[in-house]
Amino acid sequence: MKLMHISDLHIGKKLFETSMLEDQRYILNRILDLLDDERPDAVLIAGDVYDRANPTADAMELLDEFLNALAQCGVCTMIISGNHDSPERLAYARRFLENRNIHISPVYNGHIEPIALSDAYGEVCFWLMPYVHPDSVGGFFADQTIRNAQDAAQAVIGEMRVDTNKRNVILSHQFIIGGMTSDSERRNIGTLENVDAALYDAFDYVALGHIHSPQKVGREEVRYAGSPLKYSLSEVNHIKSVPLVTLGEKGKVSVELIPLSPMRDLRHIKGSIRELLDKKHVQSPEDFIYATLTDEEIVGDAMGIFQQVYPNTVKIDYDNFHTR
């Protein structure tokens, strides 16, 4: 069975107040192209579908386009809510969408029923676990002390009663200890959001969302897909990709990372304004540009000057004697 794992779409995201909706439409279309090429049996979307709990009309329209395209491809799509999503809004019309093979995790109600797909090796159980925290699940486990995300995730996974003789895949949107974060993820205080990867030992593949850097956590089969686009300066060196997961017989899992190329890259350039705007050094002027100027004096209307050469300059700051 072949699975395509994506997450952290953050539809409606702004990059330093610059809308990325056009870039998000472009990258979602590239994902659809991959779908045509690879023909997976299921697409797993591991949370933070929207950038905020109350998405704009334009963001909702783009998600509608994407889901409609997935439905037309005939692929089974599974979606969970992340910490940026409203579980209630994301799950709107989920029963209707199930008729088009699109499954969205409901607001957590104390129980998760798996979705079963089959192939030549038998049944695969998919568990759609939305972002959980003490406030969202504590009321369902009165006999347990739910103080943090670890307790919440342990209670939710413990209730699932996973049959380890079968192949099991879980979609989860949590901060797993050991994951490398970036600046565009919502920050939490201390270790309250930390979850131990050992909680997921019963699952053959763990499709994670929340961290924007593509990476494994511990074993190869516990993986963050990462965001499909760069959403912060700390991500400029990321190579965004889509994990293509192949499930063979029980215990046989392979992962291939397929690179994603954006319509406009995010780049960080540094130097004096004269150096950075010299035609000999200008490249890919349509990219999103974060410029750090080393000029000792403040440059008047630096943004206006930069945008004549780099029209998508999103931020300018300084690294000089005064800032140091």
mmCIF file of C-alpha atoms in Angstrom:
data_model
loop_
_atom_site.group_PDB
_atom_site.id
_atom_site.type_symbol
_atom_site.label_atom_id
_atom_site.label_comp_id
_atom_site.label_asym_id
_atom_site.label_seq_id
_atom_site.Cartn_x
_atom_site.Cartn_y
_atom_site.Cartn_z
ATOM 1 C CA MET A 1 0.000 0.000 0.000
ATOM 2 C CA LYS A 2 1.344 3.403 -0.973
ATOM 3 C CA LEU A 3 0.703 6.508 1.143
ATOM 4 C CA MET A 4 1.435 10.194 0.537
ATOM 5 C CA HIS A 5 2.035 12.152 3.758
ATOM 6 C CA ILE A 6 1.702 15.952 3.926
ATOM 7 C CA SER A 7 1.062 18.386 6.768
ATOM 8 C CA ASP A 8 1.163 21.993 7.949
ATOM 9 C CA LEU A 9 -0.353 23.508 4.823
ATOM 10 C CA HIS A 10 -1.218 26.650 6.834
ATOM 11 C CA ILE A 11 -3.583 27.823 4.118
ATOM 12 C CA GLY A 12 -4.054 31.580 4.514
ATOM 13 C CA LYS A 13 -0.577 32.113 5.974
ATOM 14 C CA LYS A 14 1.102 35.486 5.578
ATOM 15 C CA LEU A 15 4.867 35.859 5.355
ATOM 16 C CA PHE A 16 5.687 39.109 7.154
ATOM 17 C CA GLU A 17 2.234 40.441 6.164
ATOM 18 C CA THR A 18 2.616 39.241 2.567
ATOM 19 C CA SER A 19 -0.111 36.848 1.408
ATOM 20 C CA MET A 20 1.145 33.437 0.312
ATOM 21 C CA LEU A 21 -2.163 32.229 -1.098
ATOM 22 C CA GLU A 22 -0.911 32.216 -4.695
ATOM 23 C CA ASP A 23 2.203 30.271 -3.659
ATOM 24 C CA GLN A 24 0.078 27.832 -1.668
ATOM 25 C CA ARG A 25 -2.177 27.208 -4.660
ATOM 26 C CA TYR A 26 0.927 26.543 -6.764
ATOM 27 C CA ILE A 27 2.452 24.046 -4.302
ATOM 28 C CA LEU A 28 -0.868 22.227 -3.791
ATOM 29 C CA ASN A 29 -1.066 21.805 -7.560
ATOM 30 C CA ARG A 30 2.457 20.349 -7.536
ATOM 31 C CA ILE A 31 1.304 17.883 -4.870
ATOM 32 C CA LEU A 32 -1.587 16.943 -7.140
ATOM 33 C CA ASP A 33 0.926 16.391 -9.959
ATOM 34 C CA LEU A 34 2.822 14.005 -7.673
ATOM 35 C CA LEU A 35 -0.450 12.258 -6.972
ATOM 36 C CA ASP A 36 -0.905 11.628 -10.693
ATOM 37 C CA ASP A 37 2.673 10.339 -10.998
ATOM 38 C CA GLU A 38 2.798 8.121 -7.916
ATOM 39 C CA ARG A 39 -0.815 6.929 -7.635
ATOM 40 C CA PRO A 40 -0.910 6.438 -3.834
ATOM 41 C CA ASP A 41 -3.775 4.597 -2.194
ATOM 42 C CA ALA A 42 -4.224 7.322 0.425
ATOM 43 C CA VAL A 43 -3.206 10.901 1.177
ATOM 44 C CA LEU A 44 -2.567 11.684 4.847
ATOM 45 C CA ILE A 45 -2.846 15.341 5.939
ATOM 46 C CA ALA A 46 -1.492 15.628 9.477
ATOM 47 C CA GLY A 47 -2.962 18.874 10.755
ATOM 48 C CA ASP A 48 -2.608 22.662 10.579
ATOM 49 C CA VAL A 49 -4.602 22.655 7.378
ATOM 50 C CA TYR A 50 -5.447 26.314 7.963
ATOM 51 C CA ASP A 51 -3.175 28.932 9.490
ATOM 52 C CA ARG A 52 -5.764 30.081 11.991
ATOM 53 C CA ALA A 53 -8.892 28.829 13.686
ATOM 54 C CA ASN A 54 -11.104 31.324 11.842
ATOM 55 C CA PRO A 55 -9.834 31.087 8.239
ATOM 56 C CA THR A 56 -10.550 33.699 5.589
ATOM 57 C CA ALA A 57 -12.984 33.053 2.754
ATOM 58 C CA ASP A 58 -10.061 32.853 0.297
ATOM 59 C CA ALA A 59 -8.345 30.202 2.414
ATOM 60 C CA MET A 60 -11.531 28.150 2.627
ATOM 61 C CA GLU A 61 -11.984 28.420 -1.138
ATOM 62 C CA LEU A 62 -8.464 27.114 -1.758
ATOM 63 C CA LEU A 63 -8.977 24.125 0.543
ATOM 64 C CA ASP A 64 -12.267 23.413 -1.220
ATOM 65 C CA GLU A 65 -10.434 23.384 -4.574
ATOM 66 C CA PHE A 66 -7.774 21.034 -3.234
ATOM 67 C CA LEU A 67 -10.205 18.586 -1.643
ATOM 68 C CA ASN A 68 -12.344 18.547 -4.772
ATOM 69 C CA ALA A 69 -9.265 17.719 -6.862
ATOM 70 C CA LEU A 70 -8.330 14.903 -4.454
ATOM 71 C CA ALA A 71 -11.856 13.517 -4.659
ATOM 72 C CA GLN A 72 -11.759 13.585 -8.462
ATOM 73 C CA CYS A 73 -8.514 11.593 -8.359
ATOM 74 C CA GLY A 74 -10.379 8.903 -6.443
ATOM 75 C CA VAL A 75 -7.742 8.710 -3.706
ATOM 76 C CA CYS A 76 -8.713 8.119 -0.079
ATOM 77 C CA THR A 77 -7.889 11.283 1.868
ATOM 78 C CA MET A 78 -7.535 11.414 5.659
ATOM 79 C CA ILE A 79 -7.224 14.687 7.573
ATOM 80 C CA ILE A 80 -6.743 15.622 11.206
ATOM 81 C CA SER A 81 -6.930 19.024 12.864
ATOM 82 C CA GLY A 82 -3.796 20.686 14.242
ATOM 83 C CA ASN A 83 -3.240 23.301 16.916
ATOM 84 C CA HIS A 84 -3.856 26.116 14.399
ATOM 85 C CA ASP A 85 -7.172 24.621 13.232
ATOM 86 C CA SER A 86 -10.628 24.827 14.719
ATOM 87 C CA PRO A 87 -11.665 21.151 14.967
ATOM 88 C CA GLU A 88 -15.319 22.177 14.630
ATOM 89 C CA ARG A 89 -14.795 24.277 11.480
ATOM 90 C CA LEU A 90 -12.455 21.798 9.827
ATOM 91 C CA ALA A 91 -14.857 18.919 10.444
ATOM 92 C CA TYR A 92 -17.826 20.780 8.940
ATOM 93 C CA ALA A 93 -19.655 18.530 6.422
ATOM 94 C CA ARG A 94 -17.308 15.625 7.221
ATOM 95 C CA ARG A 95 -20.107 13.038 6.960
ATOM 96 C CA PHE A 96 -20.980 14.319 3.495
ATOM 97 C CA LEU A 97 -17.297 14.323 2.500
ATOM 98 C CA GLU A 98 -16.942 10.693 3.565
ATOM 99 C CA ASN A 99 -19.133 9.848 0.570
ATOM 100 C CA ARG A 100 -16.315 11.252 -1.578
ATOM 101 C CA ASN A 101 -13.660 9.243 0.275
ATOM 102 C CA ILE A 102 -12.466 12.208 2.354
ATOM 103 C CA HIS A 103 -12.238 11.434 6.075
ATOM 104 C CA ILE A 104 -11.778 14.265 8.593
ATOM 105 C CA SER A 105 -11.193 13.717 12.290
ATOM 106 C CA PRO A 106 -14.184 14.933 14.322
ATOM 107 C CA VAL A 107 -13.920 16.914 17.527
ATOM 108 C CA TYR A 108 -12.523 14.393 20.000
ATOM 109 C CA ASN A 109 -15.374 12.628 21.808
ATOM 110 C CA GLY A 110 -13.527 10.059 23.887
ATOM 111 C CA HIS A 111 -13.147 7.431 21.179
ATOM 112 C CA ILE A 112 -11.393 7.035 17.834
ATOM 113 C CA GLU A 113 -12.649 4.435 15.388
ATOM 114 C CA PRO A 114 -10.068 3.345 12.786
ATOM 115 C CA ILE A 115 -10.559 3.560 9.041
ATOM 116 C CA ALA A 116 -9.655 0.276 7.361
ATOM 117 C CA LEU A 117 -8.135 -0.138 3.901
ATOM 118 C CA SER A 118 -6.963 -3.414 2.415
ATOM 119 C CA ASP A 119 -4.298 -4.606 0.007
ATOM 120 C CA ALA A 120 -2.654 -7.898 -0.922
ATOM 121 C CA TYR A 121 -1.207 -8.234 2.592
ATOM 122 C CA GLY A 122 -4.497 -7.674 4.377
ATOM 123 C CA GLU A 123 -5.984 -4.830 6.361
ATOM 124 C CA VAL A 124 -4.369 -1.531 7.364
ATOM 125 C CA CYS A 125 -5.991 0.419 10.211
ATOM 126 C CA PHE A 126 -5.697 4.202 10.057
ATOM 127 C CA TRP A 127 -6.161 6.136 13.308
ATOM 128 C CA LEU A 128 -7.047 9.823 12.968
ATOM 129 C CA MET A 129 -5.865 11.469 16.185
ATOM 130 C CA PRO A 130 -6.414 15.248 16.186
ATOM 131 C CA TYR A 131 -4.241 17.623 18.190
ATOM 132 C CA VAL A 132 -4.892 16.773 21.846
ATOM 133 C CA HIS A 133 -4.158 18.628 25.072
ATOM 134 C CA PRO A 134 -5.473 18.348 28.655
ATOM 135 C CA ASP A 135 -8.426 20.683 28.111
ATOM 136 C CA SER A 136 -9.657 18.834 25.013
ATOM 137 C CA VAL A 137 -9.545 15.286 26.396
ATOM 138 C CA GLY A 138 -9.377 15.491 30.200
ATOM 139 C CA GLY A 139 -13.138 15.283 30.643
ATOM 140 C CA PHE A 140 -13.231 11.871 28.963
ATOM 141 C CA PHE A 141 -10.739 10.280 31.343
ATOM 142 C CA ALA A 142 -12.011 11.141 34.811
ATOM 143 C CA ASP A 143 -10.127 8.184 36.270
ATOM 144 C CA GLN A 144 -6.763 9.517 35.021
ATOM 145 C CA THR A 145 -4.705 12.606 35.818
ATOM 146 C CA ILE A 146 -4.289 14.603 32.624
ATOM 147 C CA ARG A 147 -1.768 17.362 33.327
ATOM 148 C CA ASN A 148 0.049 17.806 30.019
ATOM 149 C CA ALA A 149 0.192 16.702 26.380
ATOM 150 C CA GLN A 150 2.019 13.486 27.298
ATOM 151 C CA ASP A 151 -0.807 12.462 29.635
ATOM 152 C CA ALA A 152 -3.433 13.456 27.051
ATOM 153 C CA ALA A 153 -1.797 11.544 24.192
ATOM 154 C CA GLN A 154 -1.188 8.502 26.396
ATOM 155 C CA ALA A 155 -4.854 8.401 27.420
ATOM 156 C CA VAL A 156 -6.116 8.807 23.854
ATOM 157 C CA ILE A 157 -3.771 6.190 22.370
ATOM 158 C CA GLY A 158 -4.426 3.822 25.282
ATOM 159 C CA GLU A 159 -8.167 3.944 24.571
ATOM 160 C CA MET A 160 -7.639 2.884 20.950
ATOM 161 C CA ARG A 161 -6.910 -0.771 21.766
ATOM 162 C CA VAL A 162 -4.604 -1.194 18.771
ATOM 163 C CA ASP A 163 -4.307 -4.731 17.379
ATOM 164 C CA THR A 164 -0.559 -5.027 16.789
ATOM 165 C CA ASN A 165 -1.002 -8.145 14.679
ATOM 166 C CA LYS A 166 -2.365 -5.871 11.976
ATOM 167 C CA ARG A 167 -0.604 -2.994 10.235
ATOM 168 C CA ASN A 168 -1.471 0.315 11.875
ATOM 169 C CA VAL A 169 -0.923 3.917 10.768
ATOM 170 C CA ILE A 170 -1.627 6.922 12.969
ATOM 171 C CA LEU A 171 -1.995 10.588 12.020
ATOM 172 C CA SER A 172 -0.952 12.782 14.942
ATOM 173 C CA HIS A 173 -0.230 16.474 15.444
ATOM 174 C CA GLN A 174 1.973 16.796 18.530
ATOM 175 C CA PHE A 175 5.454 17.934 19.509
ATOM 176 C CA ILE A 176 7.460 14.716 19.785
ATOM 177 C CA ILE A 177 10.566 14.958 21.980
ATOM 178 C CA GLY A 178 13.634 15.192 19.774
ATOM 179 C CA GLY A 179 12.022 17.056 16.876
ATOM 180 C CA MET A 180 13.899 20.114 15.540
ATOM 181 C CA THR A 181 11.603 23.156 15.481
ATOM 182 C CA SER A 182 11.542 26.370 13.439
ATOM 183 C CA ASP A 183 10.346 29.906 14.133
ATOM 184 C CA SER A 184 7.005 29.601 12.339
ATOM 185 C CA GLU A 185 5.564 27.047 14.771
ATOM 186 C CA ARG A 186 3.427 28.290 17.629
ATOM 187 C CA ARG A 187 5.584 28.375 20.750
ATOM 188 C CA ASN A 188 4.642 26.669 23.991
ATOM 189 C CA ILE A 189 5.879 27.230 27.518
ATOM 190 C CA GLY A 190 8.299 24.712 29.031
ATOM 191 C CA THR A 191 7.715 21.025 28.379
ATOM 192 C CA LEU A 192 3.923 20.881 28.732
ATOM 193 C CA GLU A 193 3.511 20.059 25.025
ATOM 194 C CA ASN A 194 6.223 17.379 24.868
ATOM 195 C CA VAL A 195 5.177 13.839 23.912
ATOM 196 C CA ASP A 196 7.423 10.774 24.057
ATOM 197 C CA ALA A 197 7.855 8.949 20.744
ATOM 198 C CA ALA A 198 7.565 5.624 22.627
ATOM 199 C CA LEU A 199 3.803 6.197 22.856
ATOM 200 C CA TYR A 200 3.651 5.386 19.135
ATOM 201 C CA ASP A 201 5.528 2.085 19.245
ATOM 202 C CA ALA A 202 2.409 0.092 18.296
ATOM 203 C CA PHE A 203 2.153 1.835 14.913
ATOM 204 C CA ASP A 204 3.890 0.769 11.732
ATOM 205 C CA TYR A 205 3.957 4.343 10.428
ATOM 206 C CA VAL A 206 3.415 7.583 12.345
ATOM 207 C CA ALA A 207 2.353 10.488 10.101
ATOM 208 C CA LEU A 208 3.221 13.551 12.146
ATOM 209 C CA GLY A 209 2.369 17.205 11.785
ATOM 210 C CA HIS A 210 3.311 20.316 13.790
ATOM 211 C CA ILE A 211 7.052 20.740 13.122
ATOM 212 C CA HIS A 212 7.867 22.414 9.793
ATOM 213 C CA SER A 213 11.244 20.809 9.177
ATOM 214 C CA PRO A 214 10.964 17.433 7.378
ATOM 215 C CA GLN A 215 12.546 14.826 9.643
ATOM 216 C CA LYS A 216 12.314 11.477 11.331
ATOM 217 C CA VAL A 217 12.132 11.224 15.123
ATOM 218 C CA GLY A 218 13.951 8.120 16.289
ATOM 219 C CA ARG A 219 12.987 5.366 13.901
ATOM 220 C CA GLU A 220 12.447 5.980 10.172
ATOM 221 C CA GLU A 221 8.722 5.288 10.443
ATOM 222 C CA VAL A 222 8.043 8.160 12.881
ATOM 223 C CA ARG A 223 8.164 11.173 10.623
ATOM 224 C CA TYR A 224 7.244 14.831 10.280
ATOM 225 C CA ALA A 225 6.365 15.641 6.682
ATOM 226 C CA GLY A 226 7.134 19.311 7.349
ATOM 227 C CA SER A 227 5.398 22.263 5.758
ATOM 228 C CA PRO A 228 5.329 22.349 1.940
ATOM 229 C CA LEU A 229 6.577 25.966 1.904
ATOM 230 C CA LYS A 230 9.047 28.027 3.934
ATOM 231 C CA TYR A 231 7.131 30.083 6.478
ATOM 232 C CA SER A 232 9.973 31.706 8.501
ATOM 233 C CA LEU A 233 13.570 32.852 8.230
ATOM 234 C CA SER A 234 14.712 29.771 10.156
ATOM 235 C CA GLU A 235 13.455 27.623 7.261
ATOM 236 C CA VAL A 236 15.538 29.187 4.464
ATOM 237 C CA ASN A 237 17.825 26.151 4.288
ATOM 238 C CA HIS A 238 15.063 23.546 4.508
ATOM 239 C CA ILE A 239 14.546 21.180 1.596
ATOM 240 C CA LYS A 240 10.783 20.724 1.548
ATOM 241 C CA SER A 241 9.509 17.343 0.481
ATOM 242 C CA VAL A 242 6.651 14.853 0.482
ATOM 243 C CA PRO A 243 7.201 11.463 2.162
ATOM 244 C CA LEU A 244 5.978 8.640 -0.042
ATOM 245 C CA VAL A 245 5.431 5.649 2.239
ATOM 246 C CA THR A 246 5.165 2.065 1.031
ATOM 247 C CA LEU A 247 3.669 -0.510 3.391
ATOM 248 C CA GLY A 248 4.510 -4.090 2.549
ATOM 249 C CA GLU A 249 3.746 -7.036 4.764
ATOM 250 C CA LYS A 250 3.748 -6.463 8.526
ATOM 251 C CA GLY A 251 7.088 -4.956 9.558
ATOM 252 C CA LYS A 252 8.077 -3.852 6.042
ATOM 253 C CA VAL A 253 7.911 -0.058 5.598
ATOM 254 C CA SER A 254 9.929 2.117 3.239
ATOM 255 C CA VAL A 255 9.966 5.899 2.924
ATOM 256 C CA GLU A 256 11.007 7.968 -0.100
ATOM 257 C CA LEU A 257 11.252 11.771 0.146
ATOM 258 C CA ILE A 258 10.125 13.567 -2.999
ATOM 259 C CA PRO A 259 11.438 17.181 -3.129
ATOM 260 C CA LEU A 260 9.024 20.082 -3.613
ATOM 261 C CA SER A 261 9.996 23.187 -5.583
ATOM 262 C CA PRO A 262 8.091 26.405 -4.769
ATOM 263 C CA MET A 263 6.936 29.076 -7.154
ATOM 264 C CA ARG A 264 9.012 31.598 -5.179
ATOM 265 C CA ASP A 265 11.737 30.604 -2.762
ATOM 266 C CA LEU A 266 12.446 32.404 0.529
ATOM 267 C CA ARG A 267 16.048 33.657 0.649
ATOM 268 C CA HIS A 268 18.108 35.579 3.192
ATOM 269 C CA ILE A 269 20.691 37.950 1.705
ATOM 270 C CA LYS A 270 23.173 40.041 3.675
ATOM 271 C CA GLY A 271 25.498 42.909 2.780
ATOM 272 C CA SER A 272 25.524 46.613 2.042
ATOM 273 C CA ILE A 273 22.664 47.958 -0.034
ATOM 274 C CA ARG A 274 25.118 48.777 -2.829
ATOM 275 C CA GLU A 275 26.396 45.181 -2.912
ATOM 276 C CA LEU A 276 22.990 43.541 -2.701
ATOM 277 C CA LEU A 277 21.487 45.620 -5.518
ATOM 278 C CA ASP A 278 24.484 45.391 -7.826
ATOM 279 C CA LYS A 279 23.276 43.732 -11.022
ATOM 280 C CA LYS A 280 26.210 41.297 -10.883
ATOM 281 C CA HIS A 281 24.820 39.782 -7.663
ATOM 282 C CA VAL A 282 21.081 39.882 -8.337
ATOM 283 C CA GLN A 283 19.558 36.449 -8.924
ATOM 284 C CA SER A 284 16.010 35.067 -8.877
ATOM 285 C CA PRO A 285 14.559 38.558 -8.211
ATOM 286 C CA GLU A 286 11.002 37.182 -7.903
ATOM 287 C CA ASP A 287 11.845 35.212 -4.737
ATOM 288 C CA PHE A 288 10.738 36.295 -1.292
ATOM 289 C CA ILE A 289 13.689 38.239 0.087
ATOM 290 C CA TYR A 290 14.698 38.847 3.677
ATOM 291 C CA ALA A 291 17.548 41.371 3.523
ATOM 292 C CA THR A 292 19.981 42.188 6.309
ATOM 293 C CA LEU A 293 21.863 45.424 5.596
ATOM 294 C CA THR A 294 25.344 45.982 6.968
ATOM 295 C CA ASP A 295 25.382 49.719 6.211
ATOM 296 C CA GLU A 296 26.314 51.717 9.309
ATOM 297 C CA GLU A 297 23.745 54.407 8.498
ATOM 298 C CA ILE A 298 20.001 53.817 8.122
ATOM 299 C CA VAL A 299 19.015 53.817 4.443
ATOM 300 C CA GLY A 300 15.988 56.005 3.746
ATOM 301 C CA ASP A 301 13.070 54.088 2.157
ATOM 302 C CA ALA A 302 15.166 50.932 1.968
ATOM 303 C CA MET A 303 12.068 48.801 1.346
ATOM 304 C CA GLY A 304 10.962 50.925 -1.616
ATOM 305 C CA ILE A 305 14.457 50.834 -3.092
ATOM 306 C CA PHE A 306 14.744 47.060 -2.649
ATOM 307 C CA GLN A 307 11.334 46.353 -4.120
ATOM 308 C CA GLN A 308 12.367 48.020 -7.364
ATOM 309 C CA VAL A 309 14.830 45.156 -7.827
ATOM 310 C CA TYR A 310 13.299 42.457 -5.614
ATOM 311 C CA PRO A 311 9.532 43.102 -5.813
ATOM 312 C CA ASN A 312 8.791 40.432 -3.164
ATOM 313 C CA THR A 313 11.082 41.749 -0.452
ATOM 314 C CA VAL A 314 9.262 40.911 2.787
ATOM 315 C CA LYS A 315 11.574 42.262 5.487
ATOM 316 C CA ILE A 316 14.695 44.392 5.938
ATOM 317 C CA ASP A 317 16.790 44.633 9.083
ATOM 318 C CA TYR A 318 20.308 45.725 9.996
ATOM 319 C CA ASP A 319 23.457 44.112 11.314
ATOM 320 C CA ASN A 320 25.873 46.943 12.151
ATOM 321 C CA PHE A 321 27.649 48.664 15.021
ATOM 322 C CA HIS A 322 24.384 50.121 16.357
ATOM 323 C CA THR A 323 22.365 46.888 16.343
ATOM 324 C CA ARG A 324 25.268 44.925 17.810
#
